[in-house]
Coordinates of C-alpha atoms in Angstrom, one line a residue:
Chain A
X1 CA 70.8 16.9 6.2
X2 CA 69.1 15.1 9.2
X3 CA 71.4 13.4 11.6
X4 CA 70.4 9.8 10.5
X5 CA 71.6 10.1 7.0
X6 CA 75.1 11.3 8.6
X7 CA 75.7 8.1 10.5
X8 CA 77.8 5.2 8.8
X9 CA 76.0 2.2 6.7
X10 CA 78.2 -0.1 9.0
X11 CA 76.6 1.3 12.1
X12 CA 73.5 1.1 10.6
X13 CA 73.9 -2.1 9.7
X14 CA 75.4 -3.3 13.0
X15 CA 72.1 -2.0 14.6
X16 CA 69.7 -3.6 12.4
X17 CA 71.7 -7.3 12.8
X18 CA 71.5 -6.7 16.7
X19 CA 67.9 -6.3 16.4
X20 CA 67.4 -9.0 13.9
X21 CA 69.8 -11.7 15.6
X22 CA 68.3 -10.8 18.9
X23 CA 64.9 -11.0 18.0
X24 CA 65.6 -14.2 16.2
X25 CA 67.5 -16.1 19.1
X26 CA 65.1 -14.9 21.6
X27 CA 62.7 -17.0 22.8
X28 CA 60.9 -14.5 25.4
X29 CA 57.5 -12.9 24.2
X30 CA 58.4 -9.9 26.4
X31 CA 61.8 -9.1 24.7
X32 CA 60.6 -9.3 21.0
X33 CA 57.8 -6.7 22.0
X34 CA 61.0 -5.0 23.6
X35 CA 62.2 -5.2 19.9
X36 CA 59.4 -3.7 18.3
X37 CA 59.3 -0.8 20.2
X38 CA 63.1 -0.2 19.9
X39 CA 62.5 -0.2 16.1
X40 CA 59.6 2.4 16.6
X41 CA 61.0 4.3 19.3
X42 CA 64.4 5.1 17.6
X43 CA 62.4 5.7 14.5
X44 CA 60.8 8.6 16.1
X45 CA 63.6 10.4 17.4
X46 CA 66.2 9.9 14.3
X47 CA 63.8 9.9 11.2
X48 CA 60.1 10.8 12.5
X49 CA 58.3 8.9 9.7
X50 CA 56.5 6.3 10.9
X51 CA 54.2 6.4 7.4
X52 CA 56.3 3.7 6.2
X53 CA 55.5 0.8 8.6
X54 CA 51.4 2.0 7.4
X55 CA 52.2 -0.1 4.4
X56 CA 53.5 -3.1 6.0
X57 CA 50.1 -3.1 7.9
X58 CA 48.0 -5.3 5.6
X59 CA 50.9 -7.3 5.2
X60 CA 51.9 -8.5 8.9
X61 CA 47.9 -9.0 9.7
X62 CA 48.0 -11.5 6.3
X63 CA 50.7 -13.3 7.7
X64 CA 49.7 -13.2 11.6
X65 CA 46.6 -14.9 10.4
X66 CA 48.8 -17.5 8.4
X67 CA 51.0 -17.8 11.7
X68 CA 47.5 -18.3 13.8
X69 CA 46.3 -21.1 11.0
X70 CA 49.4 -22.5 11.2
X71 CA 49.6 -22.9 15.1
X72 CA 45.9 -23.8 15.4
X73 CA 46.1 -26.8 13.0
X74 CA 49.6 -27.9 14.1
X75 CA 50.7 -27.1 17.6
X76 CA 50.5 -30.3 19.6
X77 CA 51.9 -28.5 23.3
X78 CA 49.8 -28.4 26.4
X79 CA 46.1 -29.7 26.3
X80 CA 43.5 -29.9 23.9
X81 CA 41.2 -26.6 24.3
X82 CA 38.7 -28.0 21.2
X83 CA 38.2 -31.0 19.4
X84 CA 36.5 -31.4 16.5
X85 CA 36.8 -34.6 14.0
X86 CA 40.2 -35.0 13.1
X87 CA 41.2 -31.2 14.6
X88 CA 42.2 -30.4 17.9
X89 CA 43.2 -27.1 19.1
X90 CA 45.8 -27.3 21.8
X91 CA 46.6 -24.7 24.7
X92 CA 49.8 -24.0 23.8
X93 CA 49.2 -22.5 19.8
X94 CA 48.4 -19.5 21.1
X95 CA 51.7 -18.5 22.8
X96 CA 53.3 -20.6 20.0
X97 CA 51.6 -18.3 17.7
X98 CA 52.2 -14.7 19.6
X99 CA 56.1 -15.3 19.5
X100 CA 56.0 -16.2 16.0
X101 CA 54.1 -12.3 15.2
X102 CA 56.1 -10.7 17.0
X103 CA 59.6 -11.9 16.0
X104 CA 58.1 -11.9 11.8
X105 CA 57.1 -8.2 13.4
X106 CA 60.5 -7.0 15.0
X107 CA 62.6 -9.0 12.0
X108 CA 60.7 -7.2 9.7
X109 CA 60.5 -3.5 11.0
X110 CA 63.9 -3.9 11.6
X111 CA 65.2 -5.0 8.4
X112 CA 62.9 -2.1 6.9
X113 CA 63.9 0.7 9.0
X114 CA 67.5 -0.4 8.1
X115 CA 66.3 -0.3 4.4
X116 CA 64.8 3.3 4.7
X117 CA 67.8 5.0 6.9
X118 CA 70.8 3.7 4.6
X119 CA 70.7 5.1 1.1
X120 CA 71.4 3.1 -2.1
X121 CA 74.7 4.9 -2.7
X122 CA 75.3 4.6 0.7
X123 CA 74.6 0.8 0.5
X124 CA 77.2 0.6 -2.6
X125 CA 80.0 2.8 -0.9
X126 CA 79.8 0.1 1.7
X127 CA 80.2 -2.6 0.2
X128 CA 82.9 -0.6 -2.1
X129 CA 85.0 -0.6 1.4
X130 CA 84.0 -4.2 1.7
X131 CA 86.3 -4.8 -1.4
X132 CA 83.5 -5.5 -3.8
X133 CA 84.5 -4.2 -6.9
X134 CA 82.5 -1.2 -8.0
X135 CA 80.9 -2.9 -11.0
X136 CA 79.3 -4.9 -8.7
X137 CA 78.7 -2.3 -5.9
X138 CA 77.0 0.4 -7.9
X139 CA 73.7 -2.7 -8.9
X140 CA 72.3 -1.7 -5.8
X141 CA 71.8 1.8 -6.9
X142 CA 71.3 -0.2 -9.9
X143 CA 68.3 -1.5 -8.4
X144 CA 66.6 1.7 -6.6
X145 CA 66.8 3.0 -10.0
X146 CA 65.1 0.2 -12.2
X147 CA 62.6 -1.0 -9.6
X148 CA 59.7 1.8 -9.9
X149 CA 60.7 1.5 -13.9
X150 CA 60.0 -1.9 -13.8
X151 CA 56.9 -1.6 -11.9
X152 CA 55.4 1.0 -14.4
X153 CA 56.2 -1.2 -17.5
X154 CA 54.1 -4.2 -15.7
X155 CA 51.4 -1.9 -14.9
X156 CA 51.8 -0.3 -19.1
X157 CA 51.9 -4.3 -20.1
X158 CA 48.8 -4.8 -18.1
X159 CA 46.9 -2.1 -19.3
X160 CA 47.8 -3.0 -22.8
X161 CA 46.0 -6.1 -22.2
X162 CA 42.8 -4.5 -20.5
X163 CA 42.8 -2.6 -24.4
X164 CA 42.7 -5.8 -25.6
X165 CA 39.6 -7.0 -24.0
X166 CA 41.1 -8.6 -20.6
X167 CA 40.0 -6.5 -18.3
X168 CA 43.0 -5.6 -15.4
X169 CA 41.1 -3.5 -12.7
X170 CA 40.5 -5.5 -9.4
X171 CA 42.4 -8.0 -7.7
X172 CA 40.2 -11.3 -9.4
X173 CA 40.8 -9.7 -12.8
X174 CA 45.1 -8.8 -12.1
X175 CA 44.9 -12.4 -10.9
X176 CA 43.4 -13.9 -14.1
X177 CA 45.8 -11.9 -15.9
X178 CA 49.0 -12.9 -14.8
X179 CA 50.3 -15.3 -17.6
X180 CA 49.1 -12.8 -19.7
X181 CA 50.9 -10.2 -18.2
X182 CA 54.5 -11.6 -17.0
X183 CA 55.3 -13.7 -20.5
X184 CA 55.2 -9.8 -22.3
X185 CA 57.6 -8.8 -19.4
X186 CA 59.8 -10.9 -19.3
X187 CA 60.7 -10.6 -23.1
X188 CA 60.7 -6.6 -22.7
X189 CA 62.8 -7.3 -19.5
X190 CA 65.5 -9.2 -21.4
X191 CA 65.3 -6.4 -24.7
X192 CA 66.3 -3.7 -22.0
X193 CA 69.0 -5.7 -20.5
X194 CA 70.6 -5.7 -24.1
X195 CA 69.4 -2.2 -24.8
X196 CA 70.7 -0.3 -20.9
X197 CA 73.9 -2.8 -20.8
X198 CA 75.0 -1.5 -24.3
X199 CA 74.5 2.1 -23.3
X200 CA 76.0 1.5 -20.0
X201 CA 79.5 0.1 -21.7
X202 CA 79.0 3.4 -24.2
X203 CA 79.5 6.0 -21.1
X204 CA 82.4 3.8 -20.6
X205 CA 81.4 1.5 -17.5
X206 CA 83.5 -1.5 -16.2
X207 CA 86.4 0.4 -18.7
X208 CA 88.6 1.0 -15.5
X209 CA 89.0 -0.8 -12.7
X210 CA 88.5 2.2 -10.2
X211 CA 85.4 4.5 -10.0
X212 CA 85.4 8.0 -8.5
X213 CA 82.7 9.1 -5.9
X214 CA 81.5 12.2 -4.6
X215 CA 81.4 10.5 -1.0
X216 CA 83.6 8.9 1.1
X217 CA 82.3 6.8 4.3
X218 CA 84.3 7.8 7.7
X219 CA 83.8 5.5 11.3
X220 CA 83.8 8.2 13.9
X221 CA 84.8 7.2 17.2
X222 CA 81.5 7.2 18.8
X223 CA 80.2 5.1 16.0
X224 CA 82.8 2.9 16.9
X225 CA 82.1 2.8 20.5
X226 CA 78.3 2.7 19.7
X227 CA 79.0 -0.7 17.5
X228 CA 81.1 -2.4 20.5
X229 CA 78.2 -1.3 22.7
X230 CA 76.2 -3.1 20.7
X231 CA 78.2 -6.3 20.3
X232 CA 78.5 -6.2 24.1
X233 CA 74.6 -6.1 24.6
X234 CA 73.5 -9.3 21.6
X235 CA 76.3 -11.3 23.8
X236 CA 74.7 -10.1 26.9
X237 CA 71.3 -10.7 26.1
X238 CA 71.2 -13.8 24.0
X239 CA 74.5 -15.7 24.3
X240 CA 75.3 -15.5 28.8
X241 CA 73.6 -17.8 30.5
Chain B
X1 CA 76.4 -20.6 -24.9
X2 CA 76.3 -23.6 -22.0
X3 CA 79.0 -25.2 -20.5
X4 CA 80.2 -22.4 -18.6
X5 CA 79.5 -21.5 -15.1
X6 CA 81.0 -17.5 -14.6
X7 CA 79.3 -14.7 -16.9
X8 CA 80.0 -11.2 -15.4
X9 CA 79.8 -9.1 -18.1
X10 CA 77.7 -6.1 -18.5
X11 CA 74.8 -7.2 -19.9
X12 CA 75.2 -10.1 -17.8
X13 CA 74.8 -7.8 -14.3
X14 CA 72.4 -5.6 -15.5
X15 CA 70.0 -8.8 -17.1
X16 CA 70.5 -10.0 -13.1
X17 CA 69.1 -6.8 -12.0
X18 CA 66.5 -6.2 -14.6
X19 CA 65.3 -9.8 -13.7
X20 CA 65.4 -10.0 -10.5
X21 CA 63.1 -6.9 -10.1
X22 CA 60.1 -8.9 -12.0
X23 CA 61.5 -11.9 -9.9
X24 CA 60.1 -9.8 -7.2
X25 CA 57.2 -8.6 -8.7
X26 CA 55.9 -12.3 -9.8
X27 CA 56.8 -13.0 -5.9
X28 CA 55.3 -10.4 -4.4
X29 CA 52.2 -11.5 -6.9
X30 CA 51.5 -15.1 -6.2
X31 CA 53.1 -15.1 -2.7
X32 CA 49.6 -12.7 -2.1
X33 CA 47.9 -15.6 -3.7
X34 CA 48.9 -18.3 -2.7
X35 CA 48.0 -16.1 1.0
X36 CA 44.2 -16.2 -0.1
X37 CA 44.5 -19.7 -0.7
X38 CA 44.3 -22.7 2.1
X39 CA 47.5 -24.1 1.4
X40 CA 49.4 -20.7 1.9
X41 CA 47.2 -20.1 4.7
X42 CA 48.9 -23.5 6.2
X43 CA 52.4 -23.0 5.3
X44 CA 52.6 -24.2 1.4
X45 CA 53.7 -22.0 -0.7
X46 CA 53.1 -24.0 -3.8
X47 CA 52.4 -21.0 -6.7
X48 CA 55.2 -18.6 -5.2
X49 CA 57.4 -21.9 -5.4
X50 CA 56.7 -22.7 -8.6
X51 CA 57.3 -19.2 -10.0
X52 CA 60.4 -19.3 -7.5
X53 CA 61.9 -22.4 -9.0
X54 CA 61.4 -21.7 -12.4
X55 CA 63.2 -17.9 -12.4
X56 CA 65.8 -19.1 -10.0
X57 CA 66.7 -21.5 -13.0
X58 CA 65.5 -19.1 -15.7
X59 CA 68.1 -16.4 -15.2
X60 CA 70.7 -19.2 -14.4
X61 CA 70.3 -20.6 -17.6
X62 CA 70.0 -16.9 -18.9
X63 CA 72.5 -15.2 -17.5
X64 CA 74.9 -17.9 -15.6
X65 CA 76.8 -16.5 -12.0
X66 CA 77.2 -14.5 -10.4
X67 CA 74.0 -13.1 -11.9
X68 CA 71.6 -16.1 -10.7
X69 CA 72.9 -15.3 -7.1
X70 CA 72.6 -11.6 -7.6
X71 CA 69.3 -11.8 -8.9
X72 CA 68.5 -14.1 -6.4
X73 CA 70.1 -11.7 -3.5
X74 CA 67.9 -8.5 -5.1
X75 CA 64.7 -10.7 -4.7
X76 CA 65.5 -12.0 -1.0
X77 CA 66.4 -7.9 0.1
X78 CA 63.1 -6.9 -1.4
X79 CA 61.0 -9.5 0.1
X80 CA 61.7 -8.1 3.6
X81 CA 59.1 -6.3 3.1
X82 CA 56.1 -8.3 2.1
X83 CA 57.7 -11.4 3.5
X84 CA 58.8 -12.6 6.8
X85 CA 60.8 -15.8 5.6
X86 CA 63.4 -13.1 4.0
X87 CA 66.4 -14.5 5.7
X88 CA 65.6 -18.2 4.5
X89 CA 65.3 -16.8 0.9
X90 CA 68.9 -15.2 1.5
X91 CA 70.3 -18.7 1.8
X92 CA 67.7 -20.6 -0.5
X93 CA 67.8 -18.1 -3.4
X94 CA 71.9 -18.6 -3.6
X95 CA 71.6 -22.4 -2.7
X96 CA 69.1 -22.8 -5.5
X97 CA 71.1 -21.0 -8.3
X98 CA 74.0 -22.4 -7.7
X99 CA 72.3 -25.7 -8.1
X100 CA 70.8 -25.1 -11.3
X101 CA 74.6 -23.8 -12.4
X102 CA 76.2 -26.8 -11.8
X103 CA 73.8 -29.1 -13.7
X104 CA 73.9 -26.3 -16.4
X105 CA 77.5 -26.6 -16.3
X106 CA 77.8 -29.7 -17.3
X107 CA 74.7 -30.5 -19.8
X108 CA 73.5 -28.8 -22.8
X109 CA 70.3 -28.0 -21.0
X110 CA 68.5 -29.1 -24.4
X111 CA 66.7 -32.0 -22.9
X112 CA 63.9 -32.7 -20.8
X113 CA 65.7 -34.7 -18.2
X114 CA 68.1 -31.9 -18.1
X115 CA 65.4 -29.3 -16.6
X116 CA 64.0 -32.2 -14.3
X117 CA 67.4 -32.5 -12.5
X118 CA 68.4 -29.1 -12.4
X119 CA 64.8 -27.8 -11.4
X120 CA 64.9 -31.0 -8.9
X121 CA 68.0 -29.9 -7.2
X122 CA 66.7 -26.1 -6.7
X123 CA 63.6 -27.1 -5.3
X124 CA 65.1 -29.7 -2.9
X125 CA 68.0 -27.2 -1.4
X126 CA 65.6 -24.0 -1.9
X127 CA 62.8 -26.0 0.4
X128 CA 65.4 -27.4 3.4
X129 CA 66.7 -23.7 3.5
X130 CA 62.7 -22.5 3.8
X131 CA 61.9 -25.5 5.6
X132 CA 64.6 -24.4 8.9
X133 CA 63.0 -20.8 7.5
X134 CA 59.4 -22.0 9.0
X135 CA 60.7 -23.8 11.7
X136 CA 62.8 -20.8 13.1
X137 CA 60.9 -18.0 12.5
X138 CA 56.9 -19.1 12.4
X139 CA 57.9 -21.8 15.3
X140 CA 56.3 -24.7 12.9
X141 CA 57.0 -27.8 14.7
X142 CA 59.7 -30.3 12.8
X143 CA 57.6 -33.0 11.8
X144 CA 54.9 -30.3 10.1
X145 CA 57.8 -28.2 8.5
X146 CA 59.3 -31.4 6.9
X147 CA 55.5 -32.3 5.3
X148 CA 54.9 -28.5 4.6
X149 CA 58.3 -28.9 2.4
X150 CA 57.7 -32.6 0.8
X151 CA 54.5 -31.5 -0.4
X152 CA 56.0 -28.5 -2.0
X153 CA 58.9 -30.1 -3.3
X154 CA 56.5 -32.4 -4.9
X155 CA 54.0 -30.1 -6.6
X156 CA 56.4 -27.4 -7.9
X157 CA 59.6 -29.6 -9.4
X158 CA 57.2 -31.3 -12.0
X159 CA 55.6 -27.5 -12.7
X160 CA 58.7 -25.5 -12.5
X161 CA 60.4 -27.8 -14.8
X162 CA 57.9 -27.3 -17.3
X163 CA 57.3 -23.4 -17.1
X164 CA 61.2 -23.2 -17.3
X165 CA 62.1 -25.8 -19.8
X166 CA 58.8 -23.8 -22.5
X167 CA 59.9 -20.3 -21.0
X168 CA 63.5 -20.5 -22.1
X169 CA 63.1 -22.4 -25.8
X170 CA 60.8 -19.6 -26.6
X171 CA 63.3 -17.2 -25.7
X172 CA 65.7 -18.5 -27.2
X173 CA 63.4 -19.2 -30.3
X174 CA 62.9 -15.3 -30.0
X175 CA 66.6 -14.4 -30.5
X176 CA 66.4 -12.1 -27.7
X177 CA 69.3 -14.3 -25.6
X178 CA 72.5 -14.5 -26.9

């Protein structure tokens, strides 16, 4: 088992808030690049796997040039660089528009590498401690379990379609498709519900109030002392003057 | 099957997960749209809000709470990763649901006017949450964020109202809700 999946959820999660409330408060360009490299950094020593962040690629550079449109058309600080008609482009998008990246950038890798280190059972046994019931608890595992099921029944929907003379390859075409597409889902969605719930309540769940689990979540002291640490350093960084 | 305002059995959680999963799906779908569009490209989101409005209030009236919120919760966690405005979709998913619970609460949901103040309600809260969302975390200015959101407000209550207001008599002309 590597060392990452030993560690608590709650330290995990106490992390990945630091991070994300840091980043978020911060208004230095310097420390949310700090951010980003933390994320990475730690990434590479606990998990090695830096494949993941590959997919959020095409992603970040859609919505850093959203965050550059934006700043460009609305950013009225400093003086105007370029003028033409009605828009001017002032000095001060660009910086505007560099802290915006990079705090969507650290918010983002954090809350993902948070995502990829905790397990779902790991998730529910945490909020199990929490006090959440377990009927509740266990729709996060719920959730890793359905989502990829899901996916496949939209892409089976939308092939069913293509049979039918719409074709589904492409972007333009999937586009075109979706009211065809997501009206056939959504009735199939809400026949499973009926179908998995009834199934569910068969093998007996929700009967008791109390659920056994294979795993139980222990705070060692270091995770403790790493947590405080961490508390001490969000007040240090963002909160003292 | 109205009037009340907690559901939580089975089929009630597992319709809020089931749901929510194509809530994200349809998200993920037209949030990339509305991307390759100019408004997206300037801050509106005015397809993904549409299709936000109208399954916030679709499961609501589907599955009541605490599956609206939970639904809502599984589409905001999943977003992290195609979209940075996550955390205002935390507070806006919940804030929208619980809107269209209380006006589904109290009406029968059968009429038209019913829809338009539930689905006016959700898009209101939903777009103040988003609208802090662009101000805090793409540094929009105020005056631009507020425009961003009035605009949006105003072209995706009239559609969301429709979508869900057709969307839920044909399920429930189906027979598949009960």
């Amino acid at each position: 088992m590597d060392f990452i999946e030993k560690i608590d959820p709650r330290t995990k999660l106490v992390w990945c808030l630091t991070l994300i409330l840091t980043a978020l408060f911060s208004q230095n360009l310097i420390l949310e690049i700090g951010m980003i490299a933390l994320v990475m950094i730690t990434d590479c020593i606990f998990s090695n796997h830096l494949k993941k962040y590959k997919i959020l690629l095409p992603i970040m550079l859609l919505v850093a040039s959203q965050i550059v449109v934006i700043q460009l058309l609305f950013c009225r600080d400093g003086d105007i660089l370029w003028k033409w008609g009605i828009l001017s482009v002032y000095t001060g998008a660009i910086p505007a528009a560099a802290l915006g990246i990079s705090r969507t950038a650290a918010v983002t890798l954090a809350a993902v590498q948070f995502t990829t280190w905790t397990s779902a059972i790991d998730a529910a046994l945490m909020l199990i401690v929490w006090g959440v019931p377990y009927r509740y608890a266990m729709l996060v595992v719920m959730t890793k379990r359905f989502f990829p099921l899901m996916q496949k029944e939209y892409l089976a929907i939308s092939e069913s379609q293509s049979v039918r003379g719409y074709p589904s390859e492409g972007i333009k075409n999937r586009i075109k498709n979706l009211p065809l597409t997501f009206m056939p889902l959504l009735y199939r969605t809400v026949r499973h519900t009926s179908d998995i719930a009834l199934a569910m309540e068969l093998k007996g769940y929700g009967r008791s109030k109390q659920r056994t689990f294979g795993k139980h979540l222990h705070l060692k002291s270091w995770e403790m002392i790493s947590m405080t640490a961490l508390v001490l350093f969000f007040i240090t960084v963002n909160l003292v003057p | 099957m109205n009037k009340n305002f907690f559901r939580t059995d089975t089929k009630a959680l597992v319709g809020s997960i089931l749901l929510g999963i194509v809530f994200v799906i349809a998200c993920q779908a037209t949030g990339f749209i509305d991307n390759l569009l100019p408004t997206g490209k300037a801050g509106m989101y005015l397809i993904n809000g549409t299709v936000w409005a109208s399954f916030t209030a679709l499961i609501v009236l589907l599955y009541k709470q605490p599956a609206g919120m939970i639904a809502g919760e599984v589409e905001a966690l999943i977003s992290m990763w195609y979209s940075p405005l996550w955390i205002a979709f935390i507070f806006a998913n919940a804030i929208g649901s619980l809107a269209v619970s209380f006006v589904a609460a109290k009406y029968s949901m059968e009429k038209w006017w019913h829809h338009i103040l539930a689905l006016f309600l959700c898009n209101v809260l939903g777009n103040v949450v988003v609208c802090i969302g662009l101000m805090g975390i793409y540094q929009l200015p105020v005056k631009v964020a507020v425009i961003e959101a009035l605009i949006t407000i105003a072209v995706c209550w009239p559609l969301s109202t429709i979508i869900t207001k057709l969307t839920y008599d044909s399920l429930k002309k189906s027979n598949l809700i009960q």
